[in-house]
């Protein structure tokens, strides 16, 4: 059923949206009733320091109290709060609100015993285990500021975050479990500490019995690498006294979450407490349509913003159970894993990345595995992290659930900028669109000069200030960078860094980034950062990295290097070294596997690398050469190098496939 512009405008969604823009004060003070305040705010928006805005400036609250204690006080302490399901260890455990609150209060006591208090930072580097949530909520209980670092990042990345956040304590585990290997965290933490110049008082390690040589087997060897005291989580917990929630002002930072920018230095997005609590509470009801007692599963990682908002805080604030999944969509053990878990726990709202659905689809194109499970508890499938391509959207509608909600997000915004507000008024979803603007987000399209672009015209997607509660307040220690990156380019607007258009009924289509950020399997990565790593190799004079189209991961990095004069290392050897360098410094998550050696990089006469042309070459698209190109011969040479590389890669893949196909036949044939 097609929806008209009038239906969008006049329905419950349209009314809410209008009020949020025209009268934000009333709208958000009303939404603030979803939160239990220590002292209730009487003012929603403080614009006195515009273009910096503050939400609920005179409210005080505690986030962990809102996520845990208040549900216990309301008589729901025995209900499930956290469901842990690990496909890589075959373990599962359900924590009630009582149990989770007790663990959180006790771990808050542990942190306090190490001197962590209001405003102190704690870096959390953990796999997808309940303790990652317990540590975060414990920080929130103390008014300490957590900074969770994704476990797929390497030591150097962890070090840059430690250097910037300057934590008092680091909380980690002895390792994570990937399907093909164990990722030992302690050497990574030790190396990161050795690389950083921050002074850290203590590292608290959760021992996992599955990891050989883990924390309980002794940390003396790591203590030799870096001078820091290591503590065992379990032992600390037996000694600690539970800590009560500490009230903080609404504007107090809850966490710093680092995300990729265009340079090598990650941006530390700062989230406030009160505005975030209100935004999440509003979204749980109106976007995810979840209330107390129901189950929400966000199959992401606590290291990403989606994990912060809808694995850790959102569901718990709503009094719902949050499902913490350690595993992959496929291969752990198979492509039915999502549906098996949805059936087992009667998941109501399921949220994952399009890349995960593509991975499932590849293994189960007809959706035969889905039919084997009762997933009727699902009310919708939520997708974000990258644009849901129309093919994936249609497959999901046909095979998973008729209601598929693609919603557009950023680490900076903390929650969805656009979506389909099924708890308020469910409207049709449109393939390829991230949906309608979320109340509070005044989304507009501007050209590069700052002029409004007419309906359906593509341009820079911006959000008119003020943005709603829950959005970033600054970049940690980099307030000027915050202004420069987001507010200065178009005064009065927040620059999203995404480009796209809005259709006649107001649906927003996000088509790509306008900067050097790429999206690999729903993970946001900086090509500039990878270029820096490549260029630092002793053989490399210059490097460029672009996002190549990938059927599974959306995009994958593809590198080009120009060698220094006189370097004669064979290309395969160099390629191996470069791939290992990116993996070792940025992390496996970059999926950096392709790099070619070229004589020069195509540039404009003013020296700008023609990345668009590099992308076109790698993706086999039509080459549109700008008149400003300095030397077309360089581009032709790059073209030959790319073709040769891709052809050789394909031949090698075919040879491997043939060898694999021949293997069982050989085994079966009599010797
Ligand atoms: N710790 C350590 N290493 C990690 C890791 C972690 N937490 N997460 C991923 N990695 C490693 C993987 O082991 C892999 O290493 P490899 O090169 O040795 O195989 C590499 O990083 C790339 O990982 P990933 O992107 O997860 O690719 P994959 O091939 O293992 O799986 C998908 C592909 C599509 C199944 C997977 O990317 C996926 O589930 N994506 C969803 C992403 C998501 O939830 N995004 C959050 C936004 S909502
Ligand atoms: P991150 O900050 O890691 O959440 O990445 C944010 C970026 O991912 C956005 O700026 C977009 O480029 C992209 N993105 C996230 N969700 C979507 C979506 N639903 N549609 C299109 N792009 C998306």
XYZ file of C-alpha atoms and ligand atoms in Angstrom:
742
model
C 0.000 0.000 0.000
C 1.502 3.316 -1.043
C 1.377 6.109 1.445
C 0.582 9.672 0.435
C 2.296 12.803 1.580
C -0.882 13.748 3.481
C -1.015 10.407 5.299
C 2.556 10.903 6.402
C 1.844 14.464 7.495
C -1.460 13.903 9.247
C -0.872 10.552 10.977
C 0.528 10.016 14.464
C 4.051 10.078 13.073
C 3.547 13.365 11.223
C 2.000 15.029 14.256
C 4.820 13.871 16.521
C 7.443 14.967 14.016
C 5.905 18.432 13.603
C 5.640 18.963 17.318
C 9.256 17.877 17.844
C 10.439 20.549 15.418
C 7.984 23.328 16.248
C 7.792 22.841 19.999
C 10.775 20.744 21.086
C 10.407 21.938 24.660
C 7.006 20.310 25.166
C 7.835 17.276 23.065
C 11.021 16.334 24.912
C 9.837 17.260 28.412
C 6.985 14.877 27.768
C 9.418 12.188 26.527
C 11.536 12.791 29.650
C 8.722 11.250 31.711
C 9.989 7.853 30.503
C 12.999 8.307 32.773
C 13.247 8.236 36.577
C 15.056 11.407 37.610
C 16.641 12.216 40.919
C 15.591 15.757 40.211
C 13.227 16.139 37.316
C 14.218 18.639 34.613
C 12.032 21.694 34.217
C 13.767 22.755 31.022
C 14.348 20.582 27.948
C 16.643 22.602 25.715
C 19.244 25.120 26.752
C 20.144 27.227 23.694
C 21.891 29.992 25.636
C 25.254 28.934 24.224
C 24.139 28.184 20.633
C 25.393 26.632 18.421
C 26.184 24.429 21.386
C 23.056 23.001 22.919
C 22.396 21.136 26.132
C 19.474 18.928 26.984
C 17.727 18.829 30.365
C 20.365 21.069 31.982
C 18.772 21.019 35.432
C 17.882 17.333 35.583
C 19.860 14.782 37.579
C 19.706 11.028 37.225
C 21.693 7.820 37.172
C 21.753 5.685 34.043
C 22.368 2.353 35.744
C 19.486 3.036 38.139
C 17.235 3.612 35.134
C 18.472 0.447 33.425
C 18.277 -1.817 36.483
C 17.174 -0.701 39.952
C 13.951 1.006 38.964
C 12.623 -2.200 37.397
C 13.413 -4.098 40.567
C 11.645 -1.452 42.641
C 8.653 -1.812 40.317
C 8.490 -5.530 41.216
C 10.114 -6.895 38.067
C 13.382 -8.063 39.635
C 12.802 -11.709 38.718
C 12.269 -11.002 35.045
C 14.991 -11.736 32.534
C 17.274 -8.769 31.838
C 20.279 -10.185 29.994
C 20.300 -13.297 27.859
C 23.782 -14.477 26.910
C 23.978 -16.877 24.012
C 27.413 -17.902 22.802
C 27.681 -19.896 19.615
C 31.451 -20.132 19.959
C 31.482 -21.664 23.452
C 28.026 -23.286 23.397
C 27.215 -21.477 26.618
C 24.083 -19.601 27.506
C 22.932 -17.867 30.648
C 20.011 -15.703 31.644
C 20.436 -12.945 34.253
C 17.375 -11.523 35.964
C 17.241 -7.818 36.780
C 18.095 -8.723 40.396
C 21.132 -10.706 39.322
C 22.356 -8.178 36.823
C 21.941 -5.274 39.246
C 23.892 -7.184 41.902
C 26.752 -7.905 39.494
C 26.803 -4.310 38.283
C 26.694 -2.864 41.809
C 29.505 -5.168 42.882
C 31.675 -4.353 39.893
C 31.042 -0.665 40.539
C 32.443 -1.403 43.996
C 35.506 -3.011 42.383
C 36.108 0.040 40.217
C 35.602 2.366 43.170
C 38.171 0.363 45.144
C 40.639 1.184 42.362
C 39.923 4.862 42.743
C 37.434 5.249 39.889
C 34.922 7.988 40.599
C 32.809 10.651 38.938
C 34.205 11.635 35.552
C 37.121 9.179 35.574
C 37.566 7.218 32.367
C 37.562 3.435 32.074
C 38.531 1.712 28.825
C 36.654 -1.520 28.186
C 38.223 -3.908 25.657
C 36.137 -7.049 25.722
C 34.487 -9.680 23.592
C 30.729 -10.206 23.536
C 30.331 -11.569 27.056
C 27.992 -10.323 29.815
C 30.920 -8.740 31.640
C 31.248 -6.169 28.838
C 27.782 -4.881 29.748
C 28.359 -5.263 33.471
C 31.528 -3.154 33.246
C 29.782 -0.438 31.213
C 26.786 -0.288 33.536
C 29.119 -0.224 36.545
C 30.836 2.861 35.131
C 27.439 4.468 34.613
C 26.572 3.631 38.224
C 29.591 5.594 39.435
C 29.267 8.451 36.969
C 32.552 7.280 35.447
C 32.969 7.616 31.693
C 33.434 4.393 29.768
C 35.114 4.020 26.449
C 34.481 0.649 24.877
C 36.970 -0.369 22.195
C 35.915 -2.961 19.632
C 37.811 -6.231 20.083
C 38.709 -6.419 16.398
C 41.040 -3.406 16.688
C 44.770 -3.995 17.002
C 47.139 -2.727 19.716
C 47.991 0.559 18.005
C 44.325 1.512 17.701
C 43.722 0.596 21.319
C 46.784 2.656 22.264
C 45.533 5.769 20.483
C 42.233 5.508 22.363
C 43.998 4.951 25.686
C 46.201 7.955 24.986
C 43.233 10.163 24.263
C 40.828 8.954 26.970
C 43.532 8.614 29.673
C 41.674 5.939 31.656
C 42.364 5.150 35.295
C 41.483 1.522 34.752
C 41.230 -0.847 31.785
C 38.768 -3.718 31.889
C 39.428 -6.619 29.564
C 39.189 -10.388 29.188
C 41.906 -12.832 28.342
C 40.542 -13.278 24.879
C 37.862 -13.366 22.251
C 36.839 -16.346 20.185
C 36.601 -15.966 16.427
C 35.418 -18.968 14.415
C 38.883 -19.621 13.011
C 41.093 -18.585 15.949
C 41.391 -17.325 19.491
C 42.240 -13.650 19.804
C 44.399 -13.227 22.886
C 43.705 -9.819 24.390
C 46.402 -9.603 27.047
C 49.349 -9.232 24.657
C 47.326 -6.619 22.759
C 46.539 -4.671 25.939
C 50.147 -4.927 27.096
C 51.455 -3.714 23.746
C 48.916 -0.887 23.674
C 49.956 0.218 27.148
C 53.594 0.073 26.163
C 52.830 2.226 23.123
C 50.792 4.772 25.045
C 52.019 7.432 27.410
C 48.917 7.360 29.607
C 49.296 6.258 33.199
C 46.860 3.447 33.952
C 46.420 2.325 37.575
C 45.041 -1.139 36.989
C 43.956 -3.674 34.389
C 41.111 -5.938 35.453
C 40.940 -9.183 33.502
C 37.957 -11.493 33.165
C 39.311 -14.987 32.827
C 37.621 -17.205 30.255
C 38.161 -20.913 30.786
C 38.124 -21.400 27.013
C 41.281 -19.344 26.538
C 44.467 -21.288 27.252
C 47.153 -19.415 29.127
C 44.586 -16.873 30.304
C 44.476 -14.520 33.258
C 44.244 -17.211 35.915
C 47.351 -18.835 34.508
C 49.346 -15.787 35.510
C 49.951 -12.314 34.120
C 53.554 -11.955 35.233
C 54.783 -12.213 31.671
C 52.614 -9.278 30.579
C 53.656 -7.315 33.626
C 57.161 -7.693 32.241
C 56.133 -5.911 29.028
C 54.535 -3.002 30.793
C 54.577 -1.766 34.354
C 50.966 -2.005 35.422
C 49.033 -3.993 38.018
C 46.805 -6.766 36.702
C 43.780 -7.960 38.682
C 41.515 -10.937 38.290
C 37.860 -9.993 37.799
C 36.449 -12.931 39.770
C 38.734 -12.436 42.726
C 38.030 -8.717 42.816
C 34.302 -9.406 42.782
C 34.474 -11.645 45.869
C 36.094 -8.822 47.823
C 34.060 -5.827 46.681
C 31.158 -4.089 48.381
C 28.175 -3.194 46.160
C 28.032 0.462 45.164
C 24.883 2.578 45.004
C 24.028 4.666 41.923
C 25.623 8.115 41.938
C 23.326 10.889 40.661
C 24.842 12.982 37.873
C 23.630 16.048 36.023
C 21.962 15.206 32.720
C 24.800 16.806 30.785
C 27.437 14.627 32.442
C 29.293 12.419 29.905
C 28.222 8.793 29.989
C 30.745 7.555 27.483
C 33.306 8.331 24.819
C 33.071 6.212 21.694
C 35.808 6.523 19.117
C 34.908 6.425 15.463
C 36.764 6.800 12.189
C 37.198 10.195 10.671
C 39.094 11.132 7.567
C 42.449 11.253 9.322
C 44.325 8.591 11.254
C 43.229 10.048 14.598
C 39.853 8.625 15.641
C 37.172 10.989 16.860
C 36.066 10.556 20.465
C 32.321 11.110 20.317
C 31.040 12.286 23.701
C 27.551 11.248 24.778
C 25.664 12.908 27.603
C 23.565 11.014 30.136
C 20.100 12.578 30.405
C 19.476 13.392 26.759
C 20.652 9.937 25.736
C 18.426 8.235 28.318
C 15.382 10.151 27.073
C 16.166 9.498 23.398
C 16.665 5.774 23.967
C 13.541 5.501 26.068
C 11.499 7.288 23.378
C 12.951 5.098 20.622
C 12.320 1.829 22.446
C 8.624 2.585 22.538
C 8.128 4.336 19.233
C 10.731 2.879 16.893
C 11.446 -0.630 18.172
C 7.997 -1.032 19.781
C 9.422 -2.817 22.806
C 8.194 -2.666 26.350
C 9.007 -4.259 29.694
C 9.088 -8.042 29.621
C 9.801 -8.375 25.894
C 13.057 -9.421 24.214
C 15.183 -7.311 21.919
C 18.145 -8.763 20.088
C 20.690 -6.506 18.493
C 23.215 -8.737 16.727
C 26.043 -6.239 16.671
C 28.970 -5.719 19.022
C 29.177 -3.614 22.173
C 32.160 -1.879 20.553
C 29.904 -0.045 18.082
C 27.321 2.627 18.731
C 24.487 0.270 17.867
C 25.759 -1.988 20.626
C 25.956 0.870 23.128
C 22.432 2.006 22.418
C 20.559 -1.236 21.830
C 22.601 -4.005 23.414
C 23.537 -2.165 26.595
C 21.208 0.692 27.397
C 18.008 0.892 25.314
C 16.389 -2.465 26.109
C 17.297 -2.292 29.801
C 15.943 1.243 30.164
C 12.676 -0.116 28.759
C 12.706 -3.003 31.260
C 13.072 -5.446 28.372
C 15.606 -8.243 28.070
C 18.665 -7.666 25.927
C 20.166 -10.595 24.068
C 23.960 -10.690 23.957
C 25.151 -12.914 21.131
C 28.703 -14.109 20.738
C 29.058 -15.596 17.278
C 28.525 -14.900 13.613
C 25.414 -15.009 11.451
C 26.823 -17.958 9.505
C 29.259 -20.733 10.290
C 28.590 -20.753 14.044
C 27.297 -23.333 13.404
C 25.262 -22.462 10.315
C 23.032 -19.930 8.569
C 20.043 -20.915 10.732
C 21.578 -19.485 13.893
C 19.593 -16.227 13.831
C 16.274 -18.050 13.471
C 17.171 -20.710 16.050
C 17.825 -18.020 18.666
C 14.764 -15.957 17.731
C 12.622 -19.064 18.239
C 14.361 -20.037 21.474
C 13.911 -16.682 23.194
C 10.831 -15.398 21.377
C 12.647 -12.321 20.191
C 10.281 -9.493 19.337
C 12.601 -6.947 17.695
C 15.667 -8.166 15.860
C 18.299 -5.709 14.683
C 21.330 -6.527 12.567
C 23.398 -5.223 9.650
C 22.482 -5.804 5.976
C 25.833 -7.539 5.492
C 24.765 -10.202 7.986
C 21.552 -10.798 6.024
C 23.594 -11.034 2.815
C 25.836 -13.626 4.494
C 22.776 -15.666 5.489
C 21.209 -15.309 2.075
C 24.354 -16.564 0.383
C 24.120 -19.804 2.364
C 20.353 -20.127 2.259
C 19.146 -18.374 -0.910
C 15.641 -19.834 -0.795
C 15.203 -19.232 2.933
C 14.689 -22.977 3.515
C 16.405 -22.840 6.912
C 14.179 -20.006 8.057
C 11.073 -22.124 7.480
C 12.317 -24.716 9.959
C 11.923 -22.315 12.871
C 8.999 -20.548 14.468
C 9.960 -16.897 14.245
C 6.400 -15.627 14.620
C 7.398 -13.676 17.752
C 9.169 -11.190 15.441
C 7.296 -7.985 14.722
C 9.943 -6.521 12.400
C 13.496 -6.844 11.185
C 15.612 -3.733 11.800
C 18.682 -3.087 9.671
C 21.408 -0.437 9.938
C 25.135 0.134 9.735
C 25.097 0.591 5.960
C 22.421 1.133 3.341
C 20.176 -1.866 2.786
C 20.497 -2.480 -0.931
C 17.090 -3.144 -2.568
C 18.001 -6.785 -3.387
C 18.708 -7.591 0.250
C 15.618 -5.650 1.313
C 13.314 -7.641 -1.006
C 14.876 -10.942 0.016
C 14.387 -10.111 3.693
C 10.768 -9.083 3.117
C 10.061 -12.320 1.231
C 11.924 -14.643 3.558
C 12.320 -13.152 7.023
C 9.544 -10.705 7.797
C 7.195 -8.515 5.753
C 8.205 -5.551 7.919
C 11.813 -4.631 7.265
C 12.952 -1.339 8.763
C 16.142 0.129 7.353
C 17.154 2.995 9.606
C 20.041 5.370 9.180
C 22.513 5.943 11.976
C 25.832 7.397 12.958
C 28.055 7.009 15.995
C 27.704 10.756 16.395
C 23.904 10.775 16.536
C 23.662 7.854 18.973
C 20.345 6.705 17.611
C 18.501 6.566 14.326
C 18.239 9.768 12.269
C 15.577 8.180 10.072
C 13.386 5.118 10.405
C 9.898 3.706 10.471
C 8.257 4.371 13.792
C 6.191 1.240 14.074
C 5.266 1.872 17.701
C 3.794 5.216 16.714
C 2.465 4.677 13.215
C 3.787 1.964 10.951
C 4.168 3.296 7.421
C 5.324 1.494 4.303
C 9.050 0.876 4.036
C 10.662 1.809 0.745
C 13.472 -0.288 -0.687
C 16.734 1.652 -0.672
C 15.505 4.287 1.776
C 16.423 4.695 5.435
C 12.846 5.866 6.085
C 11.355 9.074 7.432
C 13.193 11.536 9.692
C 13.084 10.695 13.372
C 11.235 13.288 15.440
C 13.759 15.942 16.422
C 15.962 15.432 13.354
C 15.302 18.192 10.815
C 16.977 16.520 7.831
C 17.737 18.646 4.770
C 19.770 18.431 1.576
C 22.232 21.216 0.684
C 24.538 21.642 -2.289
C 28.232 22.340 -1.763
C 27.543 26.093 -1.552
C 24.928 25.567 1.150
C 21.857 26.113 -1.033
C 18.810 23.882 -0.498
C 18.529 21.141 -3.109
C 15.015 20.595 -4.488
C 13.078 17.380 -3.717
C 14.696 14.269 -5.274
C 17.946 16.152 -5.922
C 21.090 14.622 -4.392
C 23.415 16.584 -2.144
C 24.974 16.815 1.317
C 22.667 15.500 4.005
C 22.622 17.937 6.909
C 20.587 18.251 10.078
C 19.317 21.633 11.101
C 20.424 22.537 14.587
C 19.569 21.910 17.328
C 19.714 18.160 17.013
C 17.512 16.171 19.394
C 18.624 14.695 22.730
C 21.080 11.786 22.606
C 23.325 13.242 19.909
C 27.008 14.057 20.424
C 27.888 17.034 22.582
C 31.527 17.361 21.492
C 34.646 15.356 20.637
C 36.678 14.366 23.664
C 39.492 16.875 24.214
C 38.960 18.126 20.638
C 36.253 20.736 20.879
C 37.673 22.739 17.979
C 37.759 19.647 15.778
C 34.088 19.084 16.648
C 33.238 22.547 15.347
C 35.466 22.210 12.302
C 34.152 18.788 11.263
C 30.471 19.114 11.925
C 29.269 22.668 12.472
C 31.516 24.967 10.472
C 30.945 23.659 6.917
C 27.267 24.772 6.890
C 26.526 27.231 9.727
C 23.291 26.352 11.507
C 23.495 22.719 10.414
C 25.226 19.542 11.501
C 27.120 17.944 8.616
C 26.477 14.193 8.486
C 29.193 13.415 5.915
C 26.630 11.365 4.002
C 25.100 12.281 0.665
C 21.636 11.440 -0.585
C 18.197 12.765 -1.386
C 14.669 13.061 -0.025
C 11.637 11.930 -2.023
C 8.235 13.618 -2.323
C 6.794 11.927 0.746
C 9.832 12.771 2.833
C 11.690 9.429 2.730
C 15.440 9.870 3.022
C 17.815 7.932 0.736
C 21.412 7.758 1.975
C 23.628 6.949 -0.968
C 27.209 7.192 0.298
C 29.833 9.212 2.134
C 31.210 12.520 0.972
C 34.503 11.928 2.796
C 37.161 9.217 2.933
C 35.172 6.950 5.191
C 34.203 3.513 3.898
C 31.820 0.943 5.258
C 33.148 -2.620 5.447
C 30.606 -5.191 6.669
C 28.805 -2.457 8.578
C 32.095 -1.277 10.119
C 33.090 2.329 9.564
C 36.726 2.676 8.549
C 38.960 5.482 7.363
C 40.802 5.029 4.073
C 43.051 7.922 5.109
C 44.160 5.935 8.115
C 44.986 2.889 5.973
C 46.872 5.133 3.554
C 48.939 6.413 6.472
C 49.817 2.859 7.514
C 50.810 1.887 3.953
C 52.809 5.052 3.395
C 54.795 4.354 6.555
C 56.173 1.142 5.020
C 59.838 1.626 4.179
C 59.329 0.681 0.513
C 56.346 2.961 -0.092
C 56.560 6.508 -1.411
C 52.837 7.170 -1.776
C 49.579 5.305 -1.161
C 45.873 5.536 -1.884
C 43.031 3.383 -0.577
C 39.500 3.284 -1.940
C 36.359 1.315 -1.096
C 35.785 -1.385 -3.723
C 32.282 -2.800 -4.122
C 31.885 -6.164 -2.418
C 28.851 -8.427 -2.734
C 29.008 -9.541 0.909
C 30.604 -6.729 2.867
C 29.248 -3.807 0.849
C 32.710 -2.325 0.494
C 36.233 -3.625 0.927
C 39.416 -1.549 1.006
C 41.647 -1.707 -2.069
C 45.109 -0.145 -1.946
C 47.496 1.363 -4.470
C 51.138 1.978 -3.653
C 53.896 3.797 -5.457
C 57.317 2.491 -4.449
C 60.361 4.491 -3.517
C 63.142 4.703 -6.053
C 65.347 1.635 -6.155
C 63.003 -0.722 -4.258
C 63.089 -4.111 -5.941
C 61.118 -6.297 -3.498
C 58.951 -8.690 -5.526
C 55.319 -7.536 -5.557
C 53.860 -10.686 -3.877
C 56.305 -10.318 -0.976
C 55.548 -6.643 -0.584
C 51.818 -7.280 -0.826
C 52.006 -9.759 2.047
C 53.942 -7.273 4.171
C 51.520 -4.451 3.476
C 48.456 -6.573 4.208
C 50.041 -7.745 7.437
C 50.943 -4.172 8.360
C 47.353 -2.950 8.078
C 46.081 -6.014 9.928
C 48.684 -5.571 12.645
C 48.185 -1.828 13.138
C 44.497 -1.296 12.441
C 43.080 -4.788 12.922
C 41.691 -7.801 11.085
C 38.341 -6.057 10.929
C 39.656 -3.808 8.135
C 39.551 -6.830 5.799
C 42.453 -5.302 3.900
C 43.440 -7.972 1.402
C 44.054 -6.184 -1.928
C 46.897 -3.892 -2.900
C 48.624 -3.247 -6.232
C 51.910 -1.575 -7.027
C 51.645 1.258 -9.559
C 54.167 3.668 -11.064
C 52.135 6.715 -10.105
C 48.715 7.751 -8.781
C 46.326 9.561 -11.121
C 45.992 13.158 -9.956
C 44.459 16.444 -10.911
C 46.761 19.283 -11.904
C 46.383 20.634 -8.382
C 47.662 17.335 -6.971
C 44.411 15.750 -5.745
C 44.328 11.962 -6.116
C 41.518 10.919 -8.469
C 39.999 8.364 -6.113
C 36.758 8.271 -8.048
C 38.662 7.023 -11.090
C 40.467 4.433 -8.962
C 37.083 3.222 -7.705
C 35.700 3.063 -11.222
C 38.690 0.990 -12.365
C 38.440 -1.522 -9.534
C 34.659 -1.822 -9.778
C 34.723 -2.225 -13.568
C 32.584 0.889 -13.987
C 32.698 3.336 -16.865
C 35.751 5.555 -16.503
C 34.821 9.229 -16.445
C 38.078 11.142 -16.622
C 37.900 14.760 -15.460
C 39.411 17.422 -17.730
C 41.603 18.490 -14.814
C 43.643 15.258 -14.908
C 47.363 15.893 -14.909
C 48.536 12.904 -16.961
C 46.226 10.336 -18.563
C 49.154 7.958 -19.138
C 49.358 7.429 -15.367
C 45.714 6.405 -15.288
C 46.242 3.985 -18.190
C 49.132 2.360 -16.377
C 47.030 1.993 -13.213
C 44.245 0.492 -15.316
C 46.599 -2.178 -16.660
C 47.940 -2.935 -13.183
C 44.411 -3.319 -11.755
C 43.267 -5.553 -14.627
C 46.330 -7.767 -14.319
C 45.927 -8.036 -10.558
C 42.216 -8.848 -10.708
C 42.724 -11.384 -13.509
C 45.502 -13.156 -11.631
C 43.432 -13.147 -8.473
C 40.495 -14.726 -10.242
C 42.706 -17.357 -11.846
C 44.193 -18.216 -8.468
C 40.703 -18.466 -6.953
C 39.572 -20.761 -9.744
C 42.633 -22.940 -9.309
C 41.953 -23.184 -5.578
C 38.293 -24.076 -6.193
C 39.294 -26.746 -8.694
C 41.828 -28.193 -6.283
C 39.226 -28.227 -3.501
C 36.687 -29.918 -5.770
C 39.240 -32.530 -6.795
C 40.242 -33.370 -3.222
C 37.239 -35.468 -2.081
C 37.252 -37.307 -5.404
C 40.882 -38.255 -4.827
C 40.094 -39.448 -1.319
C 37.196 -41.539 -2.587
C 39.162 -43.157 -5.415
C 41.060 -46.331 -4.537
C 44.760 -45.756 -4.161
N 37.707 -9.522 17.614
C 38.751 -9.930 16.865
N 38.697 -10.110 15.532
C 37.525 -9.834 14.936
C 36.403 -9.395 15.647
C 36.526 -9.241 17.044
N 35.533 -8.817 17.806
N 35.392 -9.207 14.775
C 35.855 -9.522 13.563
N 37.147 -9.905 13.657
C 38.023 -10.367 12.579
C 37.468 -11.618 11.950
O 37.901 -12.791 12.605
C 38.048 -11.554 10.546
O 39.387 -11.993 10.601
P 40.041 -12.890 9.451
O 40.455 -11.898 8.409
O 41.188 -13.550 10.138
O 39.010 -13.866 8.979
C 38.092 -10.057 10.256
O 38.060 -9.406 11.532
C 36.916 -9.556 9.453
O 35.759 -9.819 10.227
P 34.243 -9.657 9.738
O 34.053 -8.356 9.076
O 33.351 -9.964 10.878
O 34.146 -10.692 8.595
P 33.811 -12.202 8.623
O 34.208 -12.691 7.288
O 34.370 -12.870 9.829
O 32.200 -12.218 8.748
C 30.019 -11.177 8.361
C 31.382 -11.579 7.759
C 29.175 -10.489 7.331
C 29.339 -12.435 8.850
C 30.282 -10.242 9.535
O 31.036 -9.159 9.055
C 29.080 -9.695 10.256
O 28.358 -10.345 10.966
N 28.863 -8.412 10.132
C 27.855 -7.695 10.850
C 28.485 -6.403 11.224
C 27.796 -5.634 12.296
O 27.106 -6.152 13.138
N 28.072 -4.344 12.281
C 27.684 -3.426 13.292
C 26.856 -2.314 12.745
S 25.163 -2.580 13.105
P 28.815 4.389 12.276
O 29.192 5.708 12.815
O 29.874 3.359 12.424
O 27.496 3.920 12.811
O 28.655 4.575 10.708
C 27.787 5.564 10.248
C 27.744 5.575 8.767
O 27.276 4.316 8.277
C 26.752 6.582 8.245
O 27.293 7.875 8.172
C 26.405 6.004 6.893
O 27.389 6.295 5.951
C 26.411 4.512 7.170
N 25.059 4.025 7.530
C 24.657 3.563 8.723
N 23.372 3.141 8.654
C 22.952 3.362 7.388
C 21.710 3.161 6.696
N 20.668 2.587 7.286
N 21.652 3.561 5.410
C 22.716 4.123 4.789
N 23.911 4.313 5.393
C 24.036 3.948 6.672
